[in-house]
PDB file of C-alpha atoms and ligand atoms in Angstrom:
ATOM      1  CA  MET A 114      81.795 260.559 103.802  1.00 40.00           C
ATOM      2  CA  LYS A 115      81.731 257.951 101.424  1.00 49.00           C
ATOM      3  CA  GLN A 116      83.649 257.831  97.909  1.00 57.00           C
ATOM      4  CA  PRO A 117      81.982 256.216  95.010  1.00 61.00           C
ATOM      5  CA  HIS A 118      83.556 252.646  95.136  1.00 66.00           C
ATOM      6  CA  TYR A 119      81.786 252.397  98.682  1.00 66.00           C
ATOM      7  CA  VAL A 120      78.307 253.424  97.463  1.00 66.00           C
ATOM      8  CA  VAL A 121      78.505 251.156  94.382  1.00 67.00           C
ATOM      9  CA  ALA A 122      79.819 248.303  96.592  1.00 66.00           C
ATOM     10  CA  ASN A 123      76.915 248.829  98.792  1.00 69.00           C
ATOM     11  CA  HIS A 124      74.444 248.239  95.663  1.00 76.00           C
ATOM     12  CA  GLY A 125      75.895 244.520  95.304  1.00 79.00           C
ATOM     13  CA  ALA A 126      78.373 245.293  92.642  1.00 87.00           C
ATOM     14  CA  ILE A 127      81.853 243.322  92.860  1.00 89.00           C
ATOM     15  CA  VAL A 128      84.021 246.173  92.735  1.00 93.00           C
ATOM     16  CA  ASN A 129      87.741 246.558  91.436  1.00 95.00           C
ATOM     17  CA  ILE A 130      89.394 249.821  92.505  1.00 96.00           C
ATOM     18  CA  ALA A 131      92.515 250.849  91.007  1.00 97.00           C
ATOM     19  CA  SER A 132      94.913 254.024  91.437  1.00 97.00           C
ATOM     20  CA  ARG A 133      98.712 254.557  91.488  1.00 98.00           C
ATOM     21  CA  THR A 134      99.276 254.253  94.952  1.00 97.00           C
ATOM     22  CA  THR A 135      98.956 251.075  97.070  1.00 97.00           C
ATOM     23  CA  ALA A 136      98.698 252.466 100.440  1.00 97.00           C
ATOM     24  CA  ARG A 137      95.662 254.307  99.417  1.00 95.00           C
ATOM     25  CA  LEU A 138      94.415 251.184  97.980  1.00 97.00           C
ATOM     26  CA  ASP A 139      94.774 249.176 100.940  1.00 96.00           C
ATOM     27  CA  LEU A 140      93.292 251.722 102.999  1.00 95.00           C
ATOM     28  CA  ALA A 141      90.255 251.995 100.872  1.00 93.00           C
ATOM     29  CA  LEU A 142      89.914 248.346 100.932  1.00 95.00           C
ATOM     30  CA  LYS A 143      90.118 248.222 104.449  1.00 94.00           C
ATOM     31  CA  ARG A 144      86.384 249.562 104.135  1.00 90.00           C
ATOM     32  CA  LEU A 145      85.063 247.927 101.387  1.00 91.00           C
ATOM     33  CA  PRO A 146      83.224 244.402 101.244  1.00 89.00           C
ATOM     34  CA  SER A 147      85.627 241.429 101.015  1.00 88.00           C
ATOM     35  CA  GLY A 148      86.177 240.336  97.727  1.00 90.00           C
ATOM     36  CA  THR A 149      86.827 243.840  96.575  1.00 94.00           C
ATOM     37  CA  LEU A 150      89.742 243.775  94.338  1.00 95.00           C
ATOM     38  CA  SER A 151      92.366 246.334  93.727  1.00 97.00           C
ATOM     39  CA  GLN A 152      95.234 246.881  91.222  1.00 96.00           C
ATOM     40  CA  ASN A 153      97.959 249.488  90.989  1.00 97.00           C
ATOM     41  CA  ILE A 154      97.553 251.633  87.370  1.00 98.00           C
ATOM     42  CA  ASP A 155      98.468 255.069  86.380  1.00 98.00           C
ATOM     43  CA  VAL A 156      96.091 256.049  83.758  1.00 98.00           C
ATOM     44  CA  ARG A 157      98.903 258.332  82.191  1.00 98.00           C
ATOM     45  CA  SER A 158     100.277 255.481  80.495  1.00 98.00           C
ATOM     46  CA  ALA A 159      98.660 253.622  77.645  1.00 98.00           C
ATOM     47  CA  SER A 160     100.533 250.375  77.946  1.00 98.00           C
ATOM     48  CA  GLU A 161      99.191 250.014  81.829  1.00 98.00           C
ATOM     49  CA  VAL A 162      95.497 250.960  80.588  1.00 98.00           C
ATOM     50  CA  GLU A 163      95.822 248.351  78.103  1.00 98.00           C
ATOM     51  CA  ASN A 164      97.542 245.390  80.096  1.00 98.00           C
ATOM     52  CA  PHE A 165      95.152 246.362  82.724  1.00 97.00           C
ATOM     53  CA  PHE A 166      91.998 245.850  80.670  1.00 97.00           C
ATOM     54  CA  ASP A 167      93.693 242.571  78.852  1.00 97.00           C
ATOM     55  CA  SER A 168      94.085 241.000  82.469  1.00 95.00           C
ATOM     56  CA  GLN A 169      90.485 241.389  83.374  1.00 91.00           C
ATOM     57  CA  PRO A 170      87.495 239.442  82.244  1.00 94.00           C
ATOM     58  CA  PRO A 171      85.030 242.063  80.782  1.00 97.00           C
ATOM     59  CA  TRP A 172      83.259 244.728  83.098  1.00 96.00           C
ATOM     60  CA  ASP A 173      79.777 245.754  83.412  1.00 97.00           C
ATOM     61  CA  HIS A 174      80.183 249.332  84.248  1.00 97.00           C
ATOM     62  CA  VAL A 175      83.812 251.187  84.547  1.00 98.00           C
ATOM     63  CA  ILE A 176      84.030 254.490  86.193  1.00 98.00           C
ATOM     64  CA  LEU A 177      86.790 256.735  85.924  1.00 98.00           C
ATOM     65  CA  THR A 178      87.455 259.160  88.453  1.00 97.00           C
ATOM     66  CA  GLY A 179      91.129 259.345  89.138  1.00 96.00           C
ATOM     67  CA  SER A 180      93.047 262.335  87.773  1.00 97.00           C
ATOM     68  CA  SER A 181      95.699 264.645  89.066  1.00 97.00           C
ATOM     69  CA  THR A 182      95.757 268.295  87.756  1.00 97.00           C
ATOM     70  CA  GLN A 183      97.753 271.392  89.019  1.00 96.00           C
ATOM     71  CA  VAL A 184      95.983 274.624  89.259  1.00 95.00           C
ATOM     72  CA  GLY A 185      97.190 277.786  87.879  1.00 93.00           C
ATOM     73  CA  SER A 186      97.051 280.837  85.565  1.00 93.00           C
ATOM     74  CA  VAL A 187      97.494 280.139  81.973  1.00 96.00           C
ATOM     75  CA  LYS A 188     100.575 282.678  82.167  1.00 96.00           C
ATOM     76  CA  ASN A 189     102.283 280.880  85.087  1.00 95.00           C
ATOM     77  CA  LEU A 190     101.553 277.284  85.277  1.00 96.00           C
ATOM     78  CA  PRO A 191     104.726 275.532  84.056  1.00 97.00           C
ATOM     79  CA  LEU A 192     104.231 273.965  80.969  1.00 98.00           C
ATOM     80  CA  ASP A 193     105.182 270.529  81.717  1.00 98.00           C
ATOM     81  CA  GLN A 194     102.351 270.525  84.615  1.00 98.00           C
ATOM     82  CA  ALA A 195      99.661 271.753  82.321  1.00 98.00           C
ATOM     83  CA  HIS A 196     100.848 268.750  79.870  1.00 98.00           C
ATOM     84  CA  ASP A 197     100.758 266.282  82.653  1.00 98.00           C
ATOM     85  CA  GLY A 198      97.152 267.377  83.368  1.00 98.00           C
ATOM     86  CA  MET A 199      96.350 266.860  80.003  1.00 98.00           C
ATOM     87  CA  GLN A 200      97.816 263.403  79.901  1.00 98.00           C
ATOM     88  CA  SER A 201      96.092 262.871  83.423  1.00 98.00           C
ATOM     89  CA  LYS A 202      92.475 264.003  82.559  1.00 98.00           C
ATOM     90  CA  PHE A 203      91.918 263.941  79.191  1.00 98.00           C
ATOM     91  CA  TRP A 204      94.500 260.968  77.659  1.00 98.00           C
ATOM     92  CA  GLY A 205      93.682 258.838  80.561  1.00 98.00           C
ATOM     93  CA  ALA A 206      90.052 259.078  79.959  1.00 98.00           C
ATOM     94  CA  TYR A 207      90.876 258.239  76.124  1.00 99.00           C
ATOM     95  CA  TYR A 208      93.142 255.140  77.007  1.00 98.00           C
ATOM     96  CA  VAL A 209      90.137 253.949  79.490  1.00 98.00           C
ATOM     97  CA  GLY A 210      87.750 254.703  76.439  1.00 98.00           C
ATOM     98  CA  ARG A 211      90.011 252.592  73.933  1.00 98.00           C
ATOM     99  CA  ASN A 212      90.886 249.735  75.849  1.00 98.00           C
ATOM    100  CA  ALA A 213      87.976 249.056  78.798  1.00 98.00           C
ATOM    101  CA  LYS A 214      86.080 245.913  77.670  1.00 98.00           C
ATOM    102  CA  ILE A 215      82.325 246.266  78.652  1.00 98.00           C
ATOM    103  CA  ASN A 216      79.705 243.731  78.162  1.00 98.00           C
ATOM    104  CA  LYS A 217      76.736 244.571  76.220  1.00 98.00           C
ATOM    105  CA  GLY A 218      73.986 246.646  78.356  1.00 98.00           C
ATOM    106  CA  GLY A 219      77.125 248.125  80.386  1.00 98.00           C
ATOM    107  CA  SER A 220      78.327 251.686  80.754  1.00 98.00           C
ATOM    108  CA  LEU A 221      81.376 253.903  80.883  1.00 98.00           C
ATOM    109  CA  THR A 222      81.147 256.959  83.317  1.00 98.00           C
ATOM    110  CA  PHE A 223      83.825 259.675  83.239  1.00 98.00           C
ATOM    111  CA  VAL A 224      84.059 262.686  85.920  1.00 98.00           C
ATOM    112  CA  SER A 225      84.392 266.049  84.395  1.00 98.00           C
ATOM    113  CA  GLY A 226      83.716 269.207  86.426  1.00 98.00           C
ATOM    114  CA  VAL A 227      81.417 272.292  86.418  1.00 98.00           C
ATOM    115  CA  TYR A 228      84.304 274.350  85.225  1.00 98.00           C
ATOM    116  CA  ALA A 229      83.572 273.252  81.424  1.00 98.00           C
ATOM    117  CA  GLN A 230      80.279 275.195  82.123  1.00 96.00           C
ATOM    118  CA  ARG A 231      81.577 278.243  83.945  1.00 95.00           C
ATOM    119  CA  PRO A 232      85.241 278.873  83.810  1.00 95.00           C
ATOM    120  CA  ASN A 233      87.200 279.592  86.899  1.00 94.00           C
ATOM    121  CA  ILE A 234      89.942 282.406  86.422  1.00 93.00           C
ATOM    122  CA  ASN A 235      92.479 280.371  88.624  1.00 92.00           C
ATOM    123  CA  ALA A 236      91.615 276.964  86.868  1.00 95.00           C
ATOM    124  CA  VAL A 237      91.275 277.921  83.084  1.00 96.00           C
ATOM    125  CA  LEU A 238      93.290 274.291  82.221  1.00 97.00           C
ATOM    126  CA  GLN A 239      90.743 272.287  84.414  1.00 97.00           C
ATOM    127  CA  GLY A 240      87.696 274.058  82.527  1.00 97.00           C
ATOM    128  CA  ALA A 241      89.502 273.260  78.982  1.00 98.00           C
ATOM    129  CA  LEU A 242      90.366 269.401  80.255  1.00 98.00           C
ATOM    130  CA  ASN A 243      86.743 268.997  81.805  1.00 98.00           C
ATOM    131  CA  ALA A 244      85.203 270.102  78.177  1.00 98.00           C
ATOM    132  CA  THR A 245      87.493 267.724  76.549  1.00 98.00           C
ATOM    133  CA  VAL A 246      86.498 264.877  78.782  1.00 98.00           C
ATOM    134  CA  GLU A 247      82.803 265.736  78.063  1.00 98.00           C
ATOM    135  CA  GLY A 248      83.259 265.739  74.313  1.00 98.00           C
ATOM    136  CA  LEU A 249      85.153 262.249  74.386  1.00 99.00           C
ATOM    137  CA  MET A 250      82.156 261.071  76.164  1.00 99.00           C
ATOM    138  CA  ARG A 251      79.740 262.268  73.592  1.00 98.00           C
ATOM    139  CA  GLY A 252      81.650 260.953  70.610  1.00 99.00           C
ATOM    140  CA  LEU A 253      82.192 257.612  72.578  1.00 99.00           C
ATOM    141  CA  ALA A 254      78.340 257.330  73.335  1.00 99.00           C
ATOM    142  CA  LEU A 255      77.958 257.049  69.584  1.00 98.00           C
ATOM    143  CA  GLU A 256      80.888 254.824  68.791  1.00 98.00           C
ATOM    144  CA  LEU A 257      80.018 252.385  71.516  1.00 98.00           C
ATOM    145  CA  ALA A 258      76.156 252.356  71.119  1.00 98.00           C
ATOM    146  CA  PRO A 259      76.100 249.442  68.259  1.00 98.00           C
ATOM    147  CA  GLN A 260      77.843 247.122  71.148  1.00 98.00           C
ATOM    148  CA  GLY A 261      75.162 247.995  73.477  1.00 98.00           C
ATOM    149  CA  ILE A 262      77.369 250.254  75.707  1.00 98.00           C
ATOM    150  CA  ARG A 263      76.388 253.386  77.131  1.00 98.00           C
ATOM    151  CA  VAL A 264      78.705 256.241  77.788  1.00 99.00           C
ATOM    152  CA  ASN A 265      78.329 259.438  80.346  1.00 99.00           C
ATOM    153  CA  ALA A 266      79.675 262.090  82.830  1.00 99.00           C
ATOM    154  CA  VAL A 267      79.273 263.523  86.102  1.00 98.00           C
ATOM    155  CA  SER A 268      80.225 266.845  86.432  1.00 98.00           C
ATOM    156  CA  PRO A 269      81.137 267.709  90.081  1.00 98.00           C
ATOM    157  CA  SER A 270      81.614 271.262  91.715  1.00 98.00           C
ATOM    158  CA  THR A 271      83.858 271.497  94.635  1.00 98.00           C
ATOM    159  CA  THR A 272      83.515 268.343  96.361  1.00 98.00           C
ATOM    160  CA  HIS A 273      84.456 267.471  99.963  1.00 97.00           C
ATOM    161  CA  THR A 274      87.386 264.730  98.589  1.00 96.00           C
ATOM    162  CA  PRO A 275      91.219 264.503  99.721  1.00 95.00           C
ATOM    163  CA  LEU A 276      91.921 266.476  96.727  1.00 96.00           C
ATOM    164  CA  TRP A 277      91.590 269.377  98.895  1.00 97.00           C
ATOM    165  CA  ASP A 278      93.906 268.158 101.496  1.00 95.00           C
ATOM    166  CA  ARG A 279      96.581 270.088  99.635  1.00 94.00           C
ATOM    167  CA  LEU A 280      95.599 273.315 101.005  1.00 96.00           C
ATOM    168  CA  GLY A 281      95.687 272.266 104.477  1.00 98.00           C
ATOM    169  CA  GLU A 282      93.042 271.880 107.018  1.00 97.00           C
ATOM    170  CA  GLU A 283      92.437 275.567 107.511  1.00 98.00           C
ATOM    171  CA  GLY A 284      92.877 276.542 103.803  1.00 98.00           C
ATOM    172  CA  ARG A 285      90.465 273.827 103.025  1.00 98.00           C
ATOM    173  CA  GLU A 286      87.920 275.036 105.615  1.00 97.00           C
ATOM    174  CA  ILE A 287      88.267 278.661 104.146  1.00 98.00           C
ATOM    175  CA  LYS A 288      87.681 277.258 100.691  1.00 97.00           C
ATOM    176  CA  PHE A 289      84.738 275.301 101.628  1.00 98.00           C
ATOM    177  CA  ALA A 290      83.220 278.100 103.769  1.00 98.00           C
ATOM    178  CA  SER A 291      83.642 280.303 100.733  1.00 97.00           C
ATOM    179  CA  MET A 292      81.903 277.989  98.499  1.00 98.00           C
ATOM    180  CA  ARG A 293      78.888 277.506 101.030  1.00 98.00           C
ATOM    181  CA  GLU A 294      78.322 281.110 100.757  1.00 98.00           C
ATOM    182  CA  LYS A 295      78.316 281.607  97.233  1.00 97.00           C
ATOM    183  CA  LEU A 296      76.349 278.495  96.154  1.00 98.00           C
ATOM    184  CA  PRO A 297      72.673 278.408  96.146  1.00 98.00           C
ATOM    185  CA  THR A 298      72.438 275.238  98.159  1.00 98.00           C
ATOM    186  CA  ALA A 299      74.676 276.980 100.782  1.00 98.00           C
ATOM    187  CA  GLN A 300      76.524 273.336 101.058  1.00 98.00           C
ATOM    188  CA  ILE A 301      79.101 271.928  99.009  1.00 98.00           C
ATOM    189  CA  VAL A 302      78.817 268.603  97.285  1.00 98.00           C
ATOM    190  CA  ALA A 303      79.192 265.484  99.020  1.00 97.00           C
ATOM    191  CA  PRO A 304      80.949 262.218  97.464  1.00 96.00           C
ATOM    192  CA  ASP A 305      77.803 260.592  98.327  1.00 95.00           C
ATOM    193  CA  ASP A 306      76.118 263.021  95.838  1.00 97.00           C
ATOM    194  CA  ILE A 307      78.650 262.147  93.071  1.00 97.00           C
ATOM    195  CA  ALA A 308      78.225 258.240  93.691  1.00 95.00           C
ATOM    196  CA  HIS A 309      74.386 258.676  93.363  1.00 96.00           C
ATOM    197  CA  ALA A 310      74.913 260.276  89.941  1.00 98.00           C
ATOM    198  CA  ILE A 311      77.244 257.851  88.774  1.00 97.00           C
ATOM    199  CA  LEU A 312      74.853 254.922  89.831  1.00 96.00           C
ATOM    200  CA  TYR A 313      71.642 256.655  88.241  1.00 97.00           C
ATOM    201  CA  LEU A 314      74.059 256.939  84.770  1.00 98.00           C
ATOM    202  CA  ALA A 315      75.223 253.266  85.155  1.00 97.00           C
ATOM    203  CA  THR A 316      71.909 251.653  85.629  1.00 95.00           C
ATOM    204  CA  ASN A 317      69.580 253.755  83.794  1.00 97.00           C
ATOM    205  CA  PRO A 318      69.248 252.097  80.158  1.00 97.00           C
ATOM    206  CA  SER A 319      67.858 255.857  78.691  1.00 98.00           C
ATOM    207  CA  ALA A 320      71.130 257.427  79.853  1.00 98.00           C
ATOM    208  CA  THR A 321      73.981 257.876  77.328  1.00 98.00           C
ATOM    209  CA  GLY A 322      75.862 260.809  75.947  1.00 98.00           C
ATOM    210  CA  SER A 323      74.799 262.693  79.262  1.00 98.00           C
ATOM    211  CA  THR A 324      76.364 265.018  81.324  1.00 98.00           C
ATOM    212  CA  VAL A 325      74.894 265.192  85.088  1.00 98.00           C
ATOM    213  CA  LEU A 326      75.828 268.255  86.902  1.00 98.00           C
ATOM    214  CA  VAL A 327      76.214 267.717  90.424  1.00 98.00           C
ATOM    215  CA  ASP A 328      77.205 271.017  91.487  1.00 98.00           C
ATOM    216  CA  CYS A 329      75.195 272.753  94.103  1.00 98.00           C
ATOM    217  CA  GLY A 330      73.971 275.146  91.989  1.00 98.00           C
ATOM    218  CA  ASP A 331      77.861 276.461  90.887  1.00 98.00           C
ATOM    219  CA  ALA A 332      77.230 276.691  87.167  1.00 97.00           C
ATOM    220  CA  LEU A 333      74.314 279.569  87.838  1.00 97.00           C
ATOM    221  CA  VAL A 334      76.288 281.828  90.032  1.00 96.00           C
TER     222      VAL A 334
HETATM  223  N1  NAP B 449      86.999 267.174  94.469  1.00 51.68           N
HETATM  224  C1  NAP B 449      86.623 268.491  93.714  1.00 51.68           C
HETATM  225  O1  NAP B 449      86.326 269.344  94.356  1.00 51.68           O
HETATM  226  C2  NAP B 449      86.260 268.064  92.024  1.00 51.68           C
HETATM  227  C3  NAP B 449      85.757 269.354  91.344  1.00 51.68           C
HETATM  228  C4  NAP B 449      85.450 269.081  90.118  1.00 51.68           C
HETATM  229  C5  NAP B 449      85.793 268.016  89.412  1.00 51.68           C
HETATM  230  N2  NAP B 449      86.531 267.120  90.113  1.00 51.68           N
HETATM  231  C6  NAP B 449      87.052 265.860  89.440  1.00 51.68           C
HETATM  232  O2  NAP B 449      86.652 264.493  89.812  1.00 51.68           O
HETATM  233  C7  NAP B 449      87.712 263.743  89.847  1.00 51.68           C
HETATM  234  C8  NAP B 449      88.097 263.011  91.147  1.00 51.68           C
HETATM  235  O3  NAP B 449      88.762 263.791  91.748  1.00 51.68           O
HETATM  236  P1  NAP B 449      88.795 263.586  93.424  1.00 51.68           P
HETATM  237  O4  NAP B 449      88.060 264.953  94.212  1.00 51.68           O
HETATM  238  O5  NAP B 449      88.283 262.328  93.734  1.00 51.68           O
HETATM  239  O6  NAP B 449      90.362 263.863  93.445  1.00 51.68           O
HETATM  240  P2  NAP B 449      91.226 263.174  94.601  1.00 51.68           P
HETATM  241  O7  NAP B 449      90.297 263.061  96.094  1.00 51.68           O
HETATM  242  O8  NAP B 449      92.585 263.680  94.472  1.00 51.68           O
HETATM  243  O9  NAP B 449      91.573 261.633  94.112  1.00 51.68           O
HETATM  244  C9  NAP B 449      91.850 261.392  92.943  1.00 51.68           C
HETATM  245  C10 NAP B 449      91.984 259.515  93.032  1.00 51.68           C
HETATM  246  O10 NAP B 449      92.835 259.670  91.623  1.00 51.68           O
HETATM  247  C11 NAP B 449      93.704 258.811  91.830  1.00 51.68           C
HETATM  248  N3  NAP B 449      94.653 259.150  90.723  1.00 51.68           N
HETATM  249  C12 NAP B 449      95.270 260.418  90.478  1.00 51.68           C
HETATM  250  N4  NAP B 449      96.053 260.337  89.344  1.00 51.68           N
HETATM  251  C13 NAP B 449      95.784 259.082  88.729  1.00 51.68           C
HETATM  252  C14 NAP B 449      96.431 258.658  87.722  1.00 51.68           C
HETATM  253  N5  NAP B 449      97.359 259.109  86.988  1.00 51.68           N
HETATM  254  N6  NAP B 449      96.044 257.355  87.502  1.00 51.68           N
HETATM  255  C15 NAP B 449      95.323 256.447  88.250  1.00 51.68           C
HETATM  256  N7  NAP B 449      94.709 256.972  89.291  1.00 51.68           N
HETATM  257  C16 NAP B 449      94.958 258.352  89.590  1.00 51.68           C
HETATM  258  C17 NAP B 449      94.287 259.029  93.008  1.00 51.68           C
HETATM  259  O11 NAP B 449      95.050 257.816  93.581  1.00 51.68           O
HETATM  260  P3  NAP B 449      96.770 257.949  93.381  1.00 51.68           P
HETATM  261  O12 NAP B 449      97.281 259.002  93.613  1.00 51.68           O
HETATM  262  O13 NAP B 449      97.016 256.934  94.259  1.00 51.68           O
HETATM  263  O14 NAP B 449      96.935 257.591  92.100  1.00 51.68           O
HETATM  264  C18 NAP B 449      92.979 259.262  94.051  1.00 51.68           C
HETATM  265  O15 NAP B 449      92.416 257.958  94.310  1.00 51.68           O
HETATM  266  C19 NAP B 449      88.759 264.283  89.064  1.00 51.68           C
HETATM  267  O16 NAP B 449      88.502 264.089  87.852  1.00 51.68           O
HETATM  268  C20 NAP B 449      88.697 265.919  89.303  1.00 51.68           C
HETATM  269  O17 NAP B 449      89.280 266.801  88.379  1.00 51.68           O
HETATM  270  C21 NAP B 449      86.737 266.771  91.369  1.00 51.68           C
END
């Protein structure tokens, strides 16, 4: 099972990975080609995102996958957690769109989620956040087009990533089994599948303003 940065690195890119936790970054670095860079960043902070891009040369391709949001019904999810989800997923994307320095011919790819198309009663916030990311992406595709920069999004359904570790092993397997039963493909999304969609969007000169669903048919059922 490979995360997007492994697949991108295997295509010859020099990759710089960034998130909040050094230990996680170090673990990822051990599995990436030598020369891969890493840096701590919290995308909820406008100044951290600005400093991050100010300290780097321009990029060919920027991919934002990092966010952290809590699930819960609109009635019961504490408001501070809902606000934090917005800060992470929407404002993180906004700050990256505002500050990323990208070369002409390059691209910016966000990750949204299928709940933008098909709301989930237990994750109404996630659906709304994913829709804001896709709206931001389409607007930025127009705004950055004169600079020769394309902007897109990949929209996953349930994907086998560490996100689901919070359910514990048993809870995660129950969740995945119920999804496999429901989905037209009878399987859930693998991180590789997301990575390949990101690569497609980053390398296809005709792709801008696009949301690519990688959802095993989840939006249909
Ligand atoms: N997995 C799914 O089933 C699924 C389905 C639909 C949509 N998505 C979306 O796909 C994206 C990627 O999810 P995932 O499954 O890869 O989640 P994940 O396994 O929980 O990984 C999230 C990554 O983002 C980093 N991150 C979290 N908050 C951050 C912040 N404020 N600043 C910088 N980095 C941050 C985390 O590292 P640190 O904690 O060390 O910062 C971690 O590396 C998310 O936007 C998620 O909403 C996922």
